[in-house]
mmCIF file of C-alpha atoms in Angstrom:
data_model
loop_
_atom_site.group_PDB
_atom_site.id
_atom_site.type_symbol
_atom_site.label_atom_id
_atom_site.label_comp_id
_atom_site.label_asym_id
_atom_site.label_seq_id
_atom_site.Cartn_x
_atom_site.Cartn_y
_atom_site.Cartn_z
ATOM 1 C CA ALA A 10 0.044 -0.057 0.001
ATOM 2 C CA GLN A 11 1.209 3.526 -0.790
ATOM 3 C CA SER A 12 1.809 6.074 1.952
ATOM 4 C CA VAL A 13 3.061 9.627 2.151
ATOM 5 C CA THR A 14 5.013 11.443 4.861
ATOM 6 C CA GLN A 15 5.077 15.121 5.282
ATOM 7 C CA PRO A 16 7.683 15.677 8.019
ATOM 8 C CA ASP A 17 6.879 19.396 8.711
ATOM 9 C CA ILE A 18 3.555 20.021 10.251
ATOM 10 C CA HIS A 19 3.938 23.793 10.362
ATOM 11 C CA ILE A 20 6.382 26.170 8.552
ATOM 12 C CA THR A 21 6.826 29.946 8.788
ATOM 13 C CA VAL A 22 8.580 31.959 6.173
ATOM 14 C CA SER A 23 8.968 35.698 5.497
ATOM 15 C CA GLU A 24 7.363 37.130 2.496
ATOM 16 C CA GLY A 25 9.758 37.081 -0.498
ATOM 17 C CA ALA A 26 11.875 34.265 0.921
ATOM 18 C CA SER A 27 12.188 30.805 -0.708
ATOM 19 C CA LEU A 28 10.144 27.855 0.364
ATOM 20 C CA GLU A 29 10.606 24.049 0.361
ATOM 21 C CA LEU A 30 8.019 21.682 1.655
ATOM 22 C CA ARG A 31 9.085 18.056 2.042
ATOM 23 C CA CYS A 32 7.379 15.035 0.872
ATOM 24 C CA ASN A 33 8.457 11.488 1.070
ATOM 25 C CA TYR A 34 6.390 8.615 -0.416
ATOM 26 C CA SER A 35 6.375 4.907 -0.144
ATOM 27 C CA TYR A 36 4.973 2.900 -3.286
ATOM 28 C CA GLY A 37 6.122 -0.141 -4.927
ATOM 29 C CA ALA A 38 5.880 0.904 -8.597
ATOM 30 C CA THR A 39 6.380 4.192 -10.387
ATOM 31 C CA PRO A 40 4.268 6.591 -8.401
ATOM 32 C CA TYR A 41 1.766 9.216 -9.477
ATOM 33 C CA LEU A 42 2.619 12.298 -7.415
ATOM 34 C CA PHE A 43 0.523 15.382 -6.565
ATOM 35 C CA TRP A 44 0.641 18.454 -4.409
ATOM 36 C CA TYR A 45 -2.572 20.211 -3.411
ATOM 37 C CA VAL A 46 -3.187 23.393 -1.669
ATOM 38 C CA GLN A 47 -6.244 24.024 0.796
ATOM 39 C CA SER A 48 -7.147 27.574 1.824
ATOM 40 C CA PRO A 49 -9.517 28.138 4.638
ATOM 41 C CA GLY A 50 -13.052 27.411 3.675
ATOM 42 C CA GLN A 51 -12.072 26.287 0.238
ATOM 43 C CA GLY A 52 -11.624 22.959 -1.593
ATOM 44 C CA LEU A 53 -8.405 21.372 -2.612
ATOM 45 C CA GLN A 54 -6.636 22.869 -5.485
ATOM 46 C CA LEU A 55 -4.185 20.986 -7.659
ATOM 47 C CA LEU A 56 -0.767 22.730 -7.717
ATOM 48 C CA LEU A 57 1.088 20.299 -9.864
ATOM 49 C CA LYS A 58 1.351 16.567 -10.669
ATOM 50 C CA TYR A 59 3.940 14.071 -11.780
ATOM 51 C CA PHE A 60 3.128 10.943 -13.875
ATOM 52 C CA SER A 61 6.413 10.536 -15.934
ATOM 53 C CA GLY A 62 9.017 12.291 -17.886
ATOM 54 C CA ASP A 63 10.893 15.328 -16.659
ATOM 55 C CA THR A 64 11.525 14.934 -12.957
ATOM 56 C CA LEU A 65 11.227 18.669 -12.410
ATOM 57 C CA VAL A 66 7.536 19.719 -12.680
ATOM 58 C CA GLN A 67 6.199 23.187 -12.983
ATOM 59 C CA GLY A 68 2.871 24.109 -11.482
ATOM 60 C CA ILE A 69 0.582 26.910 -11.067
ATOM 61 C CA LYS A 70 1.198 29.994 -8.933
ATOM 62 C CA GLY A 71 5.061 29.686 -9.432
ATOM 63 C CA PHE A 72 5.378 26.447 -7.695
ATOM 64 C CA GLU A 73 7.591 23.591 -8.775
ATOM 65 C CA ALA A 74 8.455 20.135 -7.586
ATOM 66 C CA GLU A 75 11.235 17.682 -8.100
ATOM 67 C CA PHE A 76 10.782 13.992 -8.276
ATOM 68 C CA LYS A 77 13.755 12.124 -6.869
ATOM 69 C CA ARG A 78 13.386 8.377 -7.083
ATOM 70 C CA SER A 79 16.635 7.615 -5.258
ATOM 71 C CA GLN A 80 15.318 9.499 -2.119
ATOM 72 C CA SER A 81 11.524 8.795 -2.681
ATOM 73 C CA SER A 82 10.906 12.366 -2.429
ATOM 74 C CA PHE A 83 8.705 14.893 -4.152
ATOM 75 C CA ASN A 84 9.629 18.353 -2.633
ATOM 76 C CA LEU A 85 7.665 21.448 -3.400
ATOM 77 C CA ARG A 86 9.453 24.580 -3.887
ATOM 78 C CA LYS A 87 8.814 28.244 -4.679
ATOM 79 C CA PRO A 88 11.538 30.877 -5.078
ATOM 80 C CA SER A 89 9.658 33.753 -3.539
ATOM 81 C CA VAL A 90 6.531 33.290 -1.269
ATOM 82 C CA HIS A 91 3.756 35.775 -1.298
ATOM 83 C CA TRP A 92 1.406 36.321 1.658
ATOM 84 C CA SER A 93 -1.287 34.850 -0.258
ATOM 85 C CA ASP A 94 0.383 31.551 -0.352
ATOM 86 C CA ALA A 95 -0.413 31.007 3.224
ATOM 87 C CA ALA A 96 -2.428 27.850 3.317
ATOM 88 C CA GLU A 97 -2.307 23.998 4.101
ATOM 89 C CA TYR A 98 -0.314 21.956 1.490
ATOM 90 C CA PHE A 99 -0.911 18.292 0.980
ATOM 91 C CA CYS A 100 1.325 15.968 -0.765
ATOM 92 C CA ALA A 101 -0.448 12.843 -2.348
ATOM 93 C CA VAL A 102 0.348 9.573 -4.103
ATOM 94 C CA GLY A 103 -1.800 7.945 -6.460
ATOM 95 C CA ALA A 104 -1.908 4.336 -7.642
ATOM 96 C CA GLY A 105 -2.701 3.769 -11.261
ATOM 97 C CA GLY A 106 -3.485 7.320 -12.086
ATOM 98 C CA TYR A 107 -6.433 8.535 -9.965
ATOM 99 C CA GLN A 108 -7.563 5.052 -8.932
ATOM 100 C CA LYS A 109 -6.887 5.789 -5.304
ATOM 101 C CA VAL A 110 -5.015 8.782 -3.866
ATOM 102 C CA THR A 111 -3.391 8.809 -0.593
ATOM 103 C CA PHE A 112 -2.680 12.008 1.236
ATOM 104 C CA GLY A 113 0.008 13.078 3.586
ATOM 105 C CA THR A 114 -0.907 14.891 6.837
ATOM 106 C CA GLY A 115 -0.223 18.201 5.442
ATOM 107 C CA THR A 116 2.033 21.277 6.085
ATOM 108 C CA LYS A 117 0.621 24.551 7.292
ATOM 109 C CA LEU A 118 2.432 27.371 5.798
ATOM 110 C CA GLN A 119 2.448 30.768 7.606
ATOM 111 C CA VAL A 120 3.850 33.789 5.836
ATOM 112 C CA ILE A 121 5.102 36.700 7.887
ATOM 113 C CA PRO A 122 5.664 40.262 6.532
ATOM 114 C CA GLY B 3 -12.335 25.034 -15.508
ATOM 115 C CA ALA B 4 -13.955 21.978 -14.046
ATOM 116 C CA VAL B 5 -15.974 22.747 -10.884
ATOM 117 C CA VAL B 6 -17.426 20.394 -8.262
ATOM 118 C CA SER B 7 -19.933 21.753 -5.975
ATOM 119 C CA GLN B 8 -21.068 20.358 -2.530
ATOM 120 C CA HIS B 9 -24.305 20.935 -0.713
ATOM 121 C CA PRO B 10 -24.720 21.880 2.020
ATOM 122 C CA SER B 11 -21.491 23.611 2.838
ATOM 123 C CA TRP B 12 -22.210 23.195 6.548
ATOM 124 C CA VAL B 13 -24.995 21.382 8.490
ATOM 125 C CA ILE B 14 -25.748 20.896 12.147
ATOM 126 C CA CYS B 15 -28.032 17.997 13.196
ATOM 127 C CA LYS B 16 -29.169 16.239 16.307
ATOM 128 C CA SER B 17 -27.820 12.773 17.300
ATOM 129 C CA GLY B 18 -29.854 9.980 15.771
ATOM 130 C CA THR B 19 -30.916 11.781 12.577
ATOM 131 C CA SER B 20 -29.694 11.216 9.073
ATOM 132 C CA VAL B 21 -27.862 13.730 6.864
ATOM 133 C CA LYS B 22 -27.509 13.823 3.067
ATOM 134 C CA ILE B 23 -24.691 15.555 1.324
ATOM 135 C CA GLU B 24 -24.655 16.187 -2.304
ATOM 136 C CA CYS B 25 -21.612 16.287 -4.686
ATOM 137 C CA ARG B 26 -22.001 17.609 -8.152
ATOM 138 C CA SER B 27 -19.725 17.826 -11.117
ATOM 139 C CA LEU B 28 -20.968 21.131 -12.768
ATOM 140 C CA ASP B 29 -19.484 21.088 -16.291
ATOM 141 C CA PHE B 30 -18.127 17.569 -16.796
ATOM 142 C CA GLN B 31 -19.179 13.983 -16.367
ATOM 143 C CA ALA B 32 -17.789 11.939 -13.620
ATOM 144 C CA THR B 33 -18.244 8.213 -13.700
ATOM 145 C CA THR B 34 -16.201 7.961 -10.564
ATOM 146 C CA MET B 35 -16.460 10.164 -7.490
ATOM 147 C CA PHE B 36 -14.640 9.763 -4.154
ATOM 148 C CA TRP B 37 -15.630 10.662 -0.633
ATOM 149 C CA TYR B 38 -13.105 11.852 1.972
ATOM 150 C CA ARG B 39 -13.243 12.682 5.560
ATOM 151 C CA GLN B 40 -11.043 15.177 7.104
ATOM 152 C CA PHE B 41 -10.498 15.573 10.957
ATOM 153 C CA PRO B 42 -9.249 18.744 12.381
ATOM 154 C CA LYS B 43 -5.511 19.286 11.702
ATOM 155 C CA GLN B 44 -5.395 15.938 9.964
ATOM 156 C CA SER B 45 -5.126 14.721 6.534
ATOM 157 C CA LEU B 46 -7.879 13.455 4.173
ATOM 158 C CA MET B 47 -8.951 9.991 4.605
ATOM 159 C CA LEU B 48 -10.555 8.182 1.793
ATOM 160 C CA MET B 49 -13.975 6.750 2.717
ATOM 161 C CA ALA B 50 -15.234 5.218 -0.491
ATOM 162 C CA THR B 51 -15.081 5.235 -4.133
ATOM 163 C CA SER B 52 -18.440 5.942 -5.873
ATOM 164 C CA ASN B 53 -19.060 4.601 -9.347
ATOM 165 C CA GLU B 54 -22.132 5.581 -11.319
ATOM 166 C CA GLY B 55 -24.688 2.829 -11.634
ATOM 167 C CA SER B 56 -22.936 0.493 -9.249
ATOM 168 C CA LYS B 57 -22.219 -0.066 -5.514
ATOM 169 C CA ALA B 58 -19.657 2.000 -4.021
ATOM 170 C CA THR B 59 -16.388 0.484 -2.751
ATOM 171 C CA TYR B 60 -15.597 1.303 0.814
ATOM 172 C CA GLU B 61 -12.268 1.552 2.520
ATOM 173 C CA GLN B 62 -11.484 -0.819 5.347
ATOM 174 C CA GLY B 63 -12.955 0.311 8.671
ATOM 175 C CA VAL B 64 -15.765 2.514 7.040
ATOM 176 C CA GLU B 65 -19.248 1.320 7.921
ATOM 177 C CA LYS B 66 -21.206 0.974 4.637
ATOM 178 C CA ASP B 67 -24.555 0.856 6.395
ATOM 179 C CA LYS B 68 -23.745 4.152 8.292
ATOM 180 C CA PHE B 69 -22.281 6.005 5.259
ATOM 181 C CA LEU B 70 -24.714 5.416 2.383
ATOM 182 C CA ILE B 71 -23.397 6.353 -1.055
ATOM 183 C CA ASN B 72 -25.586 6.689 -4.045
ATOM 184 C CA HIS B 73 -24.009 7.695 -7.625
ATOM 185 C CA ALA B 74 -27.245 7.932 -9.496
ATOM 186 C CA SER B 75 -26.071 9.882 -12.389
ATOM 187 C CA LEU B 76 -22.816 11.118 -14.084
ATOM 188 C CA THR B 77 -22.947 14.344 -12.360
ATOM 189 C CA LEU B 78 -24.267 13.589 -8.845
ATOM 190 C CA SER B 79 -23.152 11.388 -5.899
ATOM 191 C CA THR B 80 -24.693 11.666 -2.486
ATOM 192 C CA LEU B 81 -23.400 10.564 0.847
ATOM 193 C CA THR B 82 -25.821 9.948 3.602
ATOM 194 C CA VAL B 83 -24.758 9.771 7.152
ATOM 195 C CA THR B 84 -27.336 7.677 8.913
ATOM 196 C CA SER B 85 -28.081 7.753 12.579
ATOM 197 C CA ALA B 86 -25.572 10.384 13.033
ATOM 198 C CA HIS B 87 -23.650 10.721 16.251
ATOM 199 C CA PRO B 88 -21.241 13.363 17.605
ATOM 200 C CA GLU B 89 -18.203 11.217 16.631
ATOM 201 C CA ASP B 90 -19.417 11.639 13.006
ATOM 202 C CA SER B 91 -18.782 15.261 13.159
ATOM 203 C CA SER B 92 -16.110 16.093 10.535
ATOM 204 C CA PHE B 93 -15.330 17.893 7.303
ATOM 205 C CA TYR B 94 -16.558 15.691 4.408
ATOM 206 C CA ILE B 95 -14.923 16.353 0.930
ATOM 207 C CA CYS B 96 -15.826 14.827 -2.325
ATOM 208 C CA SER B 97 -13.872 14.724 -5.616
ATOM 209 C CA ALA B 98 -15.000 13.830 -9.069
ATOM 210 C CA ARG B 99 -12.818 12.296 -11.700
ATOM 211 C CA ASP B 100 -13.079 13.780 -15.158
ATOM 212 C CA ASP B 101 -14.146 11.233 -17.794
ATOM 213 C CA ARG B 102 -12.494 13.293 -20.530
ATOM 214 C CA GLY B 103 -9.352 11.554 -21.341
ATOM 215 C CA ASN B 104 -7.101 13.040 -18.670
ATOM 216 C CA TYR B 105 -9.069 11.652 -15.800
ATOM 217 C CA GLU B 106 -8.114 14.595 -13.643
ATOM 218 C CA GLN B 107 -9.705 14.672 -10.142
ATOM 219 C CA TYR B 108 -11.466 17.795 -8.977
ATOM 220 C CA PHE B 109 -12.262 18.509 -5.340
ATOM 221 C CA GLY B 110 -15.548 20.023 -3.869
ATOM 222 C CA PRO B 111 -15.186 22.743 -1.177
ATOM 223 C CA GLY B 112 -16.350 20.362 1.565
ATOM 224 C CA THR B 113 -19.286 20.089 3.954
ATOM 225 C CA ARG B 114 -18.785 20.613 7.695
ATOM 226 C CA LEU B 115 -21.123 18.257 9.603
ATOM 227 C CA THR B 116 -21.710 19.000 13.348
ATOM 228 C CA VAL B 117 -23.746 16.379 15.315
ATOM 229 C CA THR B 118 -25.058 17.641 18.674
#
């Protein structure tokens, strides 16, 4: 069975600083990996996904993530954080596309002026 | 873009009553929809996979008689929490998988259920 670990429960960064959110996965085959963002009172929004090909994936809102098979990681990055990026971020792994998606426990991002 | 709605967005009910939550794909068809439950400060836990025209597939530990799922059309799935108890209070989120080729999954805004 697949699983996802997000080791950081809460992260605080200054506006304009760079950001990296960590994600480690466990899955026997080639994983389908996702990053979602959840703002208060809103649904989950897909930031980016990796199915195959280039291991550096570009997403919306200036986010990118890099798939590293050797480290079983799919870390999310942004070079310059904006106050509007404050939200909860979930990493997820899917089996066979969208057959079943398992979510990590989430990382809450706080952005300070 | 693809939109998924949920109704109601929040509901308060008394213990012992039943509550129905609707999940609709507004501009695409979804043969498959998913129901998740999210506890405070926790992740989303998949409850069941709902397929149009057939019985839902429940995850281990989820009571199928308590959480009734009906996927009667390609744009609507409903989750009914029967004989609700305070421990059923949670945030319920649905997602719908787009049938159009890319099988992208889109999430609804969620329903906050409080059982008193």
